[in-house]
Amino acid sequence: DLPGLVIQCITLSTRPERRRAAQAQFDAVGLGGRVRWLEQTPDIEDGKRGCFHGHQRAARAALELDARMALTFEDDVVFLPHFAPSCAGRVAAFLRAPAAADWQVFFLGHFPRKMELTGQPDAVKVRSMDGQAYFLSRAGMEALCELEYAGEQVDVHFHYRCERAYALYPMVAVQAAGHSDTEA
């Protein structure tokens, strides 16, 4: 258990089927009753902007709750079969380790672009895109809230601007196949 942790899921008011599917995923892994739902209206002019602002709102909501860290999911998350309660312990061990004191983002599910080994065999330093399941530290939440939208999804920030990004290896969550609300 991580003290000061807020667990939340970003969902669109127009996609109730995705919320139901995500709820089933959370129930299956024991998180069902702990997830705060962050429902938003889609940005019909610019889906990428809507996604960007949705992730910012999630970080801002966690800060308003005085969270020390936030675990944020997108509503199309799917947990892989090897996800187990021990995964939480492995993540907690890494996030508590002195070597990880400066972390900003820790992915459970992402699209890795570059990985480097760390002192813990199941955690890697990464450059990643498509973060559909991730922890943010308080510093990570603050950095995300300070960003201005520049035509790119929040994933671009994680890949190009976040120097202190880590991930569980192997990852335990992916995005469900299906229609994207950020692309035409």
JSON list of C-alpha atoms in Angstrom, two decimals:
[
{"chain": "A", "resi": 1, "resn": "ASP", "atom": "CA", "xyz": [0.00, 0.00, 0.00]},
{"chain": "A", "resi": 2, "resn": "LEU", "atom": "CA", "xyz": [1.27, 3.47, -0.89]},
{"chain": "A", "resi": 3, "resn": "PRO", "atom": "CA", "xyz": [0.16, 6.23, 1.52]},
{"chain": "A", "resi": 4, "resn": "GLY", "atom": "CA", "xyz": [-1.21, 9.34, -0.15]},
{"chain": "A", "resi": 5, "resn": "LEU", "atom": "CA", "xyz": [-2.16, 7.47, -3.34]},
{"chain": "A", "resi": 6, "resn": "VAL", "atom": "CA", "xyz": [-5.17, 8.51, -5.43]},
{"chain": "A", "resi": 7, "resn": "ILE", "atom": "CA", "xyz": [-6.41, 6.06, -8.09]},
{"chain": "A", "resi": 8, "resn": "GLN", "atom": "CA", "xyz": [-8.42, 7.55, -10.94]},
{"chain": "A", "resi": 9, "resn": "CYS", "atom": "CA", "xyz": [-9.68, 6.80, -14.43]},
{"chain": "A", "resi": 10, "resn": "ILE", "atom": "CA", "xyz": [-10.33, 9.31, -17.21]},
{"chain": "A", "resi": 11, "resn": "THR", "atom": "CA", "xyz": [-13.50, 8.56, -19.16]},
{"chain": "A", "resi": 12, "resn": "LEU", "atom": "CA", "xyz": [-15.72, 10.34, -21.67]},
{"chain": "A", "resi": 13, "resn": "SER", "atom": "CA", "xyz": [-19.39, 11.02, -21.01]},
{"chain": "A", "resi": 14, "resn": "THR", "atom": "CA", "xyz": [-20.11, 9.75, -24.53]},
{"chain": "A", "resi": 15, "resn": "ARG", "atom": "CA", "xyz": [-18.41, 6.35, -24.03]},
{"chain": "A", "resi": 16, "resn": "PRO", "atom": "CA", "xyz": [-20.30, 4.54, -21.24]},
{"chain": "A", "resi": 17, "resn": "GLU", "atom": "CA", "xyz": [-19.34, 1.16, -22.74]},
{"chain": "A", "resi": 18, "resn": "ARG", "atom": "CA", "xyz": [-15.67, 1.98, -22.12]},
{"chain": "A", "resi": 19, "resn": "ARG", "atom": "CA", "xyz": [-16.38, 2.92, -18.52]},
{"chain": "A", "resi": 20, "resn": "ARG", "atom": "CA", "xyz": [-18.20, -0.39, -18.00]},
{"chain": "A", "resi": 21, "resn": "ALA", "atom": "CA", "xyz": [-15.31, -2.31, -19.58]},
{"chain": "A", "resi": 22, "resn": "ALA", "atom": "CA", "xyz": [-12.76, -0.47, -17.42]},
{"chain": "A", "resi": 23, "resn": "GLN", "atom": "CA", "xyz": [-14.83, -1.11, -14.30]},
{"chain": "A", "resi": 24, "resn": "ALA", "atom": "CA", "xyz": [-14.80, -4.83, -15.12]},
{"chain": "A", "resi": 25, "resn": "GLN", "atom": "CA", "xyz": [-11.00, -4.68, -15.49]},
{"chain": "A", "resi": 26, "resn": "PHE", "atom": "CA", "xyz": [-10.63, -2.91, -12.13]},
{"chain": "A", "resi": 27, "resn": "ASP", "atom": "CA", "xyz": [-12.99, -5.36, -10.43]},
{"chain": "A", "resi": 28, "resn": "ALA", "atom": "CA", "xyz": [-10.98, -8.29, -11.80]},
{"chain": "A", "resi": 29, "resn": "VAL", "atom": "CA", "xyz": [-7.72, -7.03, -10.27]},
{"chain": "A", "resi": 30, "resn": "GLY", "atom": "CA", "xyz": [-9.15, -5.83, -6.95]},
{"chain": "A", "resi": 31, "resn": "LEU", "atom": "CA", "xyz": [-9.21, -2.08, -7.63]},
{"chain": "A", "resi": 32, "resn": "GLY", "atom": "CA", "xyz": [-12.93, -1.76, -8.35]},
{"chain": "A", "resi": 33, "resn": "GLY", "atom": "CA", "xyz": [-13.95, 0.11, -5.23]},
{"chain": "A", "resi": 34, "resn": "ARG", "atom": "CA", "xyz": [-10.89, 2.38, -5.12]},
{"chain": "A", "resi": 35, "resn": "VAL", "atom": "CA", "xyz": [-11.10, 4.13, -8.51]},
{"chain": "A", "resi": 36, "resn": "ARG", "atom": "CA", "xyz": [-12.34, 7.73, -8.77]},
{"chain": "A", "resi": 37, "resn": "TRP", "atom": "CA", "xyz": [-13.98, 8.36, -12.13]},
{"chain": "A", "resi": 38, "resn": "LEU", "atom": "CA", "xyz": [-13.05, 11.58, -13.92]},
{"chain": "A", "resi": 39, "resn": "GLU", "atom": "CA", "xyz": [-15.75, 12.02, -16.54]},
{"chain": "A", "resi": 40, "resn": "GLN", "atom": "CA", "xyz": [-15.32, 14.67, -19.19]},
{"chain": "A", "resi": 41, "resn": "THR", "atom": "CA", "xyz": [-17.10, 15.90, -22.28]},
{"chain": "A", "resi": 42, "resn": "PRO", "atom": "CA", "xyz": [-15.23, 15.19, -25.53]},
{"chain": "A", "resi": 43, "resn": "ASP", "atom": "CA", "xyz": [-13.47, 18.04, -27.32]},
{"chain": "A", "resi": 44, "resn": "ILE", "atom": "CA", "xyz": [-15.12, 17.63, -30.72]},
{"chain": "A", "resi": 45, "resn": "GLU", "atom": "CA", "xyz": [-12.82, 20.18, -32.37]},
{"chain": "A", "resi": 46, "resn": "ASP", "atom": "CA", "xyz": [-9.54, 18.59, -31.24]},
{"chain": "A", "resi": 47, "resn": "GLY", "atom": "CA", "xyz": [-9.53, 15.15, -29.62]},
{"chain": "A", "resi": 48, "resn": "LYS", "atom": "CA", "xyz": [-5.80, 15.39, -28.84]},
{"chain": "A", "resi": 49, "resn": "ARG", "atom": "CA", "xyz": [-6.41, 18.61, -26.94]},
{"chain": "A", "resi": 50, "resn": "GLY", "atom": "CA", "xyz": [-9.25, 16.96, -25.05]},
{"chain": "A", "resi": 51, "resn": "CYS", "atom": "CA", "xyz": [-7.01, 14.05, -24.09]},
{"chain": "A", "resi": 52, "resn": "PHE", "atom": "CA", "xyz": [-4.21, 16.42, -23.04]},
{"chain": "A", "resi": 53, "resn": "HIS", "atom": "CA", "xyz": [-6.56, 18.45, -20.86]},
{"chain": "A", "resi": 54, "resn": "GLY", "atom": "CA", "xyz": [-8.11, 15.27, -19.42]},
{"chain": "A", "resi": 55, "resn": "HIS", "atom": "CA", "xyz": [-4.71, 14.12, -18.16]},
{"chain": "A", "resi": 56, "resn": "GLN", "atom": "CA", "xyz": [-4.00, 17.61, -16.80]},
{"chain": "A", "resi": 57, "resn": "ARG", "atom": "CA", "xyz": [-7.36, 17.62, -14.99]},
{"chain": "A", "resi": 58, "resn": "ALA", "atom": "CA", "xyz": [-6.50, 14.25, -13.47]},
{"chain": "A", "resi": 59, "resn": "ALA", "atom": "CA", "xyz": [-3.18, 15.59, -12.17]},
{"chain": "A", "resi": 60, "resn": "ARG", "atom": "CA", "xyz": [-4.87, 18.75, -10.87]},
{"chain": "A", "resi": 61, "resn": "ALA", "atom": "CA", "xyz": [-7.61, 16.73, -9.12]},
{"chain": "A", "resi": 62, "resn": "ALA", "atom": "CA", "xyz": [-4.97, 14.61, -7.36]},
{"chain": "A", "resi": 63, "resn": "LEU", "atom": "CA", "xyz": [-3.11, 17.74, -6.24]},
{"chain": "A", "resi": 64, "resn": "GLU", "atom": "CA", "xyz": [-6.36, 19.23, -4.91]},
{"chain": "A", "resi": 65, "resn": "LEU", "atom": "CA", "xyz": [-6.79, 16.08, -2.83]},
{"chain": "A", "resi": 66, "resn": "ASP", "atom": "CA", "xyz": [-3.25, 16.63, -1.51]},
{"chain": "A", "resi": 67, "resn": "ALA", "atom": "CA", "xyz": [-2.15, 13.29, -2.96]},
{"chain": "A", "resi": 68, "resn": "ARG", "atom": "CA", "xyz": [1.51, 12.32, -2.78]},
{"chain": "A", "resi": 69, "resn": "MET", "atom": "CA", "xyz": [1.07, 10.31, -5.97]},
{"chain": "A", "resi": 70, "resn": "ALA", "atom": "CA", "xyz": [-1.64, 9.52, -8.48]},
{"chain": "A", "resi": 71, "resn": "LEU", "atom": "CA", "xyz": [-2.31, 6.31, -10.38]},
{"chain": "A", "resi": 72, "resn": "THR", "atom": "CA", "xyz": [-4.14, 7.33, -13.54]},
{"chain": "A", "resi": 73, "resn": "PHE", "atom": "CA", "xyz": [-5.79, 5.08, -16.09]},
{"chain": "A", "resi": 74, "resn": "GLU", "atom": "CA", "xyz": [-7.49, 5.72, -19.39]},
{"chain": "A", "resi": 75, "resn": "ASP", "atom": "CA", "xyz": [-10.84, 3.98, -19.76]},
{"chain": "A", "resi": 76, "resn": "ASP", "atom": "CA", "xyz": [-9.57, 1.61, -22.45]},
{"chain": "A", "resi": 77, "resn": "VAL", "atom": "CA", "xyz": [-7.08, -0.08, -20.12]},
{"chain": "A", "resi": 78, "resn": "VAL", "atom": "CA", "xyz": [-6.77, -3.87, -20.19]},
{"chain": "A", "resi": 79, "resn": "PHE", "atom": "CA", "xyz": [-4.74, -5.72, -17.57]},
{"chain": "A", "resi": 80, "resn": "LEU", "atom": "CA", "xyz": [-2.56, -8.51, -18.97]},
{"chain": "A", "resi": 81, "resn": "PRO", "atom": "CA", "xyz": [-3.01, -12.08, -17.66]},
{"chain": "A", "resi": 82, "resn": "HIS", "atom": "CA", "xyz": [0.25, -11.96, -15.66]},
{"chain": "A", "resi": 83, "resn": "PHE", "atom": "CA", "xyz": [-0.98, -8.99, -13.58]},
{"chain": "A", "resi": 84, "resn": "ALA", "atom": "CA", "xyz": [-1.07, -10.10, -9.94]},
{"chain": "A", "resi": 85, "resn": "PRO", "atom": "CA", "xyz": [-1.31, -8.44, -6.52]},
{"chain": "A", "resi": 86, "resn": "SER", "atom": "CA", "xyz": [2.46, -8.88, -6.23]},
{"chain": "A", "resi": 87, "resn": "CYS", "atom": "CA", "xyz": [2.82, -6.25, -8.98]},
{"chain": "A", "resi": 88, "resn": "ALA", "atom": "CA", "xyz": [1.71, -3.58, -6.52]},
{"chain": "A", "resi": 89, "resn": "GLY", "atom": "CA", "xyz": [4.43, -4.68, -4.11]},
{"chain": "A", "resi": 90, "resn": "ARG", "atom": "CA", "xyz": [7.06, -4.53, -6.83]},
{"chain": "A", "resi": 91, "resn": "VAL", "atom": "CA", "xyz": [5.99, -1.03, -7.83]},
{"chain": "A", "resi": 92, "resn": "ALA", "atom": "CA", "xyz": [5.90, 0.14, -4.21]},
{"chain": "A", "resi": 93, "resn": "ALA", "atom": "CA", "xyz": [9.37, -1.28, -3.58]},
{"chain": "A", "resi": 94, "resn": "PHE", "atom": "CA", "xyz": [10.77, 0.65, -6.52]},
{"chain": "A", "resi": 95, "resn": "LEU", "atom": "CA", "xyz": [9.00, 3.92, -5.70]},
{"chain": "A", "resi": 96, "resn": "ARG", "atom": "CA", "xyz": [10.22, 3.75, -2.08]},
{"chain": "A", "resi": 97, "resn": "ALA", "atom": "CA", "xyz": [13.83, 2.96, -3.03]},
{"chain": "A", "resi": 98, "resn": "PRO", "atom": "CA", "xyz": [16.37, 5.76, -2.50]},
{"chain": "A", "resi": 99, "resn": "ALA", "atom": "CA", "xyz": [17.61, 5.36, -6.09]},
{"chain": "A", "resi": 100, "resn": "ALA", "atom": "CA", "xyz": [14.14, 6.30, -7.40]},
{"chain": "A", "resi": 101, "resn": "ALA", "atom": "CA", "xyz": [13.72, 9.38, -5.19]},
{"chain": "A", "resi": 102, "resn": "ASP", "atom": "CA", "xyz": [13.50, 11.71, -8.18]},
{"chain": "A", "resi": 103, "resn": "TRP", "atom": "CA", "xyz": [10.92, 9.78, -10.25]},
{"chain": "A", "resi": 104, "resn": "GLN", "atom": "CA", "xyz": [8.12, 11.72, -11.96]},
{"chain": "A", "resi": 105, "resn": "VAL", "atom": "CA", "xyz": [6.21, 9.07, -13.89]},
{"chain": "A", "resi": 106, "resn": "PHE", "atom": "CA", "xyz": [6.08, 5.29, -13.48]},
{"chain": "A", "resi": 107, "resn": "PHE", "atom": "CA", "xyz": [4.25, 3.35, -16.18]},
{"chain": "A", "resi": 108, "resn": "LEU", "atom": "CA", "xyz": [2.27, 0.14, -15.73]},
{"chain": "A", "resi": 109, "resn": "GLY", "atom": "CA", "xyz": [1.23, 0.30, -19.37]},
{"chain": "A", "resi": 110, "resn": "HIS", "atom": "CA", "xyz": [2.88, 2.31, -22.15]},
{"chain": "A", "resi": 111, "resn": "PHE", "atom": "CA", "xyz": [4.57, 2.09, -25.54]},
{"chain": "A", "resi": 112, "resn": "PRO", "atom": "CA", "xyz": [8.29, 1.90, -24.70]},
{"chain": "A", "resi": 113, "resn": "ARG", "atom": "CA", "xyz": [10.65, 3.72, -27.05]},
{"chain": "A", "resi": 114, "resn": "LYS", "atom": "CA", "xyz": [13.86, 3.31, -25.05]},
{"chain": "A", "resi": 115, "resn": "MET", "atom": "CA", "xyz": [14.68, 1.34, -21.90]},
{"chain": "A", "resi": 116, "resn": "GLU", "atom": "CA", "xyz": [17.64, 1.24, -19.51]},
{"chain": "A", "resi": 117, "resn": "LEU", "atom": "CA", "xyz": [18.19, -1.17, -16.64]},
{"chain": "A", "resi": 118, "resn": "THR", "atom": "CA", "xyz": [17.90, -0.02, -13.04]},
{"chain": "A", "resi": 119, "resn": "GLY", "atom": "CA", "xyz": [19.01, -1.68, -9.80]},
{"chain": "A", "resi": 120, "resn": "GLN", "atom": "CA", "xyz": [15.65, -3.48, -9.60]},
{"chain": "A", "resi": 121, "resn": "PRO", "atom": "CA", "xyz": [15.25, -6.24, -12.22]},
{"chain": "A", "resi": 122, "resn": "ASP", "atom": "CA", "xyz": [11.56, -5.54, -12.88]},
{"chain": "A", "resi": 123, "resn": "ALA", "atom": "CA", "xyz": [11.82, -1.74, -13.21]},
{"chain": "A", "resi": 124, "resn": "VAL", "atom": "CA", "xyz": [13.41, 0.11, -16.11]},
{"chain": "A", "resi": 125, "resn": "LYS", "atom": "CA", "xyz": [14.16, 3.74, -16.91]},
{"chain": "A", "resi": 126, "resn": "VAL", "atom": "CA", "xyz": [12.21, 4.62, -20.05]},
{"chain": "A", "resi": 127, "resn": "ARG", "atom": "CA", "xyz": [11.31, 7.00, -22.80]},
{"chain": "A", "resi": 128, "resn": "SER", "atom": "CA", "xyz": [7.71, 6.09, -23.53]},
{"chain": "A", "resi": 129, "resn": "MET", "atom": "CA", "xyz": [4.58, 7.06, -25.41]},
{"chain": "A", "resi": 130, "resn": "ASP", "atom": "CA", "xyz": [0.92, 6.10, -25.05]},
{"chain": "A", "resi": 131, "resn": "GLY", "atom": "CA", "xyz": [0.71, 5.97, -21.28]},
{"chain": "A", "resi": 132, "resn": "GLN", "atom": "CA", "xyz": [-2.64, 4.36, -20.47]},
{"chain": "A", "resi": 133, "resn": "ALA", "atom": "CA", "xyz": [-1.75, 3.34, -16.91]},
{"chain": "A", "resi": 134, "resn": "TYR", "atom": "CA", "xyz": [0.78, 5.34, -14.92]},
{"chain": "A", "resi": 135, "resn": "PHE", "atom": "CA", "xyz": [1.75, 6.78, -11.55]},
{"chain": "A", "resi": 136, "resn": "LEU", "atom": "CA", "xyz": [2.73, 10.43, -11.20]},
{"chain": "A", "resi": 137, "resn": "SER", "atom": "CA", "xyz": [4.72, 11.75, -8.28]},
{"chain": "A", "resi": 138, "resn": "ARG", "atom": "CA", "xyz": [3.74, 15.10, -6.82]},
{"chain": "A", "resi": 139, "resn": "ALA", "atom": "CA", "xyz": [6.51, 16.71, -8.90]},
{"chain": "A", "resi": 140, "resn": "GLY", "atom": "CA", "xyz": [5.18, 14.89, -11.97]},
{"chain": "A", "resi": 141, "resn": "MET", "atom": "CA", "xyz": [1.64, 16.15, -11.31]},
{"chain": "A", "resi": 142, "resn": "GLU", "atom": "CA", "xyz": [2.90, 19.71, -10.91]},
{"chain": "A", "resi": 143, "resn": "ALA", "atom": "CA", "xyz": [4.97, 19.50, -14.12]},
{"chain": "A", "resi": 144, "resn": "LEU", "atom": "CA", "xyz": [2.01, 18.17, -16.08]},
{"chain": "A", "resi": 145, "resn": "CYS", "atom": "CA", "xyz": [-0.26, 20.94, -14.77]},
{"chain": "A", "resi": 146, "resn": "GLU", "atom": "CA", "xyz": [2.22, 23.60, -15.88]},
{"chain": "A", "resi": 147, "resn": "LEU", "atom": "CA", "xyz": [2.30, 22.48, -19.53]},
{"chain": "A", "resi": 148, "resn": "GLU", "atom": "CA", "xyz": [0.59, 24.43, -22.30]},
{"chain": "A", "resi": 149, "resn": "TYR", "atom": "CA", "xyz": [-1.16, 22.48, -25.05]},
{"chain": "A", "resi": 150, "resn": "ALA", "atom": "CA", "xyz": [0.91, 22.69, -28.24]},
{"chain": "A", "resi": 151, "resn": "GLY", "atom": "CA", "xyz": [-0.97, 20.40, -30.61]},
{"chain": "A", "resi": 152, "resn": "GLU", "atom": "CA", "xyz": [0.34, 17.15, -29.16]},
{"chain": "A", "resi": 153, "resn": "GLN", "atom": "CA", "xyz": [-1.08, 14.61, -26.72]},
{"chain": "A", "resi": 154, "resn": "VAL", "atom": "CA", "xyz": [0.31, 14.33, -23.22]},
{"chain": "A", "resi": 155, "resn": "ASP", "atom": "CA", "xyz": [2.31, 11.28, -24.34]},
{"chain": "A", "resi": 156, "resn": "VAL", "atom": "CA", "xyz": [4.70, 13.58, -26.21]},
{"chain": "A", "resi": 157, "resn": "HIS", "atom": "CA", "xyz": [5.55, 15.29, -22.91]},
{"chain": "A", "resi": 158, "resn": "PHE", "atom": "CA", "xyz": [6.25, 11.94, -21.29]},
{"chain": "A", "resi": 159, "resn": "HIS", "atom": "CA", "xyz": [8.53, 10.94, -24.18]},
{"chain": "A", "resi": 160, "resn": "TYR", "atom": "CA", "xyz": [10.48, 14.09, -24.93]},
{"chain": "A", "resi": 161, "resn": "ARG", "atom": "CA", "xyz": [10.38, 16.20, -21.77]},
{"chain": "A", "resi": 162, "resn": "CYS", "atom": "CA", "xyz": [10.16, 13.83, -18.82]},
{"chain": "A", "resi": 163, "resn": "GLU", "atom": "CA", "xyz": [13.70, 12.83, -17.87]},
{"chain": "A", "resi": 164, "resn": "ARG", "atom": "CA", "xyz": [12.66, 10.81, -14.81]},
{"chain": "A", "resi": 165, "resn": "ALA", "atom": "CA", "xyz": [10.32, 8.19, -16.25]},
{"chain": "A", "resi": 166, "resn": "TYR", "atom": "CA", "xyz": [10.33, 4.55, -15.20]},
{"chain": "A", "resi": 167, "resn": "ALA", "atom": "CA", "xyz": [8.21, 1.50, -15.92]},
{"chain": "A", "resi": 168, "resn": "LEU", "atom": "CA", "xyz": [7.37, -1.92, -14.57]},
{"chain": "A", "resi": 169, "resn": "TYR", "atom": "CA", "xyz": [8.98, -4.60, -16.75]},
{"chain": "A", "resi": 170, "resn": "PRO", "atom": "CA", "xyz": [7.24, -6.43, -18.21]},
{"chain": "A", "resi": 171, "resn": "MET", "atom": "CA", "xyz": [4.31, -4.05, -18.40]},
{"chain": "A", "resi": 172, "resn": "VAL", "atom": "CA", "xyz": [1.01, -5.23, -16.95]},
{"chain": "A", "resi": 173, "resn": "ALA", "atom": "CA", "xyz": [-1.53, -3.10, -18.84]},
{"chain": "A", "resi": 174, "resn": "VAL", "atom": "CA", "xyz": [-2.27, -2.29, -22.48]},
{"chain": "A", "resi": 175, "resn": "GLN", "atom": "CA", "xyz": [-4.89, -0.33, -24.40]},
{"chain": "A", "resi": 176, "resn": "ALA", "atom": "CA", "xyz": [-7.92, -2.18, -25.71]},
{"chain": "A", "resi": 177, "resn": "ALA", "atom": "CA", "xyz": [-8.18, -2.31, -29.47]},
{"chain": "A", "resi": 178, "resn": "GLY", "atom": "CA", "xyz": [-10.86, -0.04, -30.79]},
{"chain": "A", "resi": 179, "resn": "HIS", "atom": "CA", "xyz": [-11.87, 3.38, -32.02]},
{"chain": "A", "resi": 180, "resn": "SER", "atom": "CA", "xyz": [-9.73, 6.29, -30.78]},
{"chain": "A", "resi": 181, "resn": "ASP", "atom": "CA", "xyz": [-11.48, 9.46, -29.64]},
{"chain": "A", "resi": 182, "resn": "THR", "atom": "CA", "xyz": [-8.30, 11.49, -30.22]},
{"chain": "A", "resi": 183, "resn": "GLU", "atom": "CA", "xyz": [-7.89, 10.73, -33.92]},
{"chain": "A", "resi": 184, "resn": "ALA", "atom": "CA", "xyz": [-10.21, 11.50, -36.81]}
]
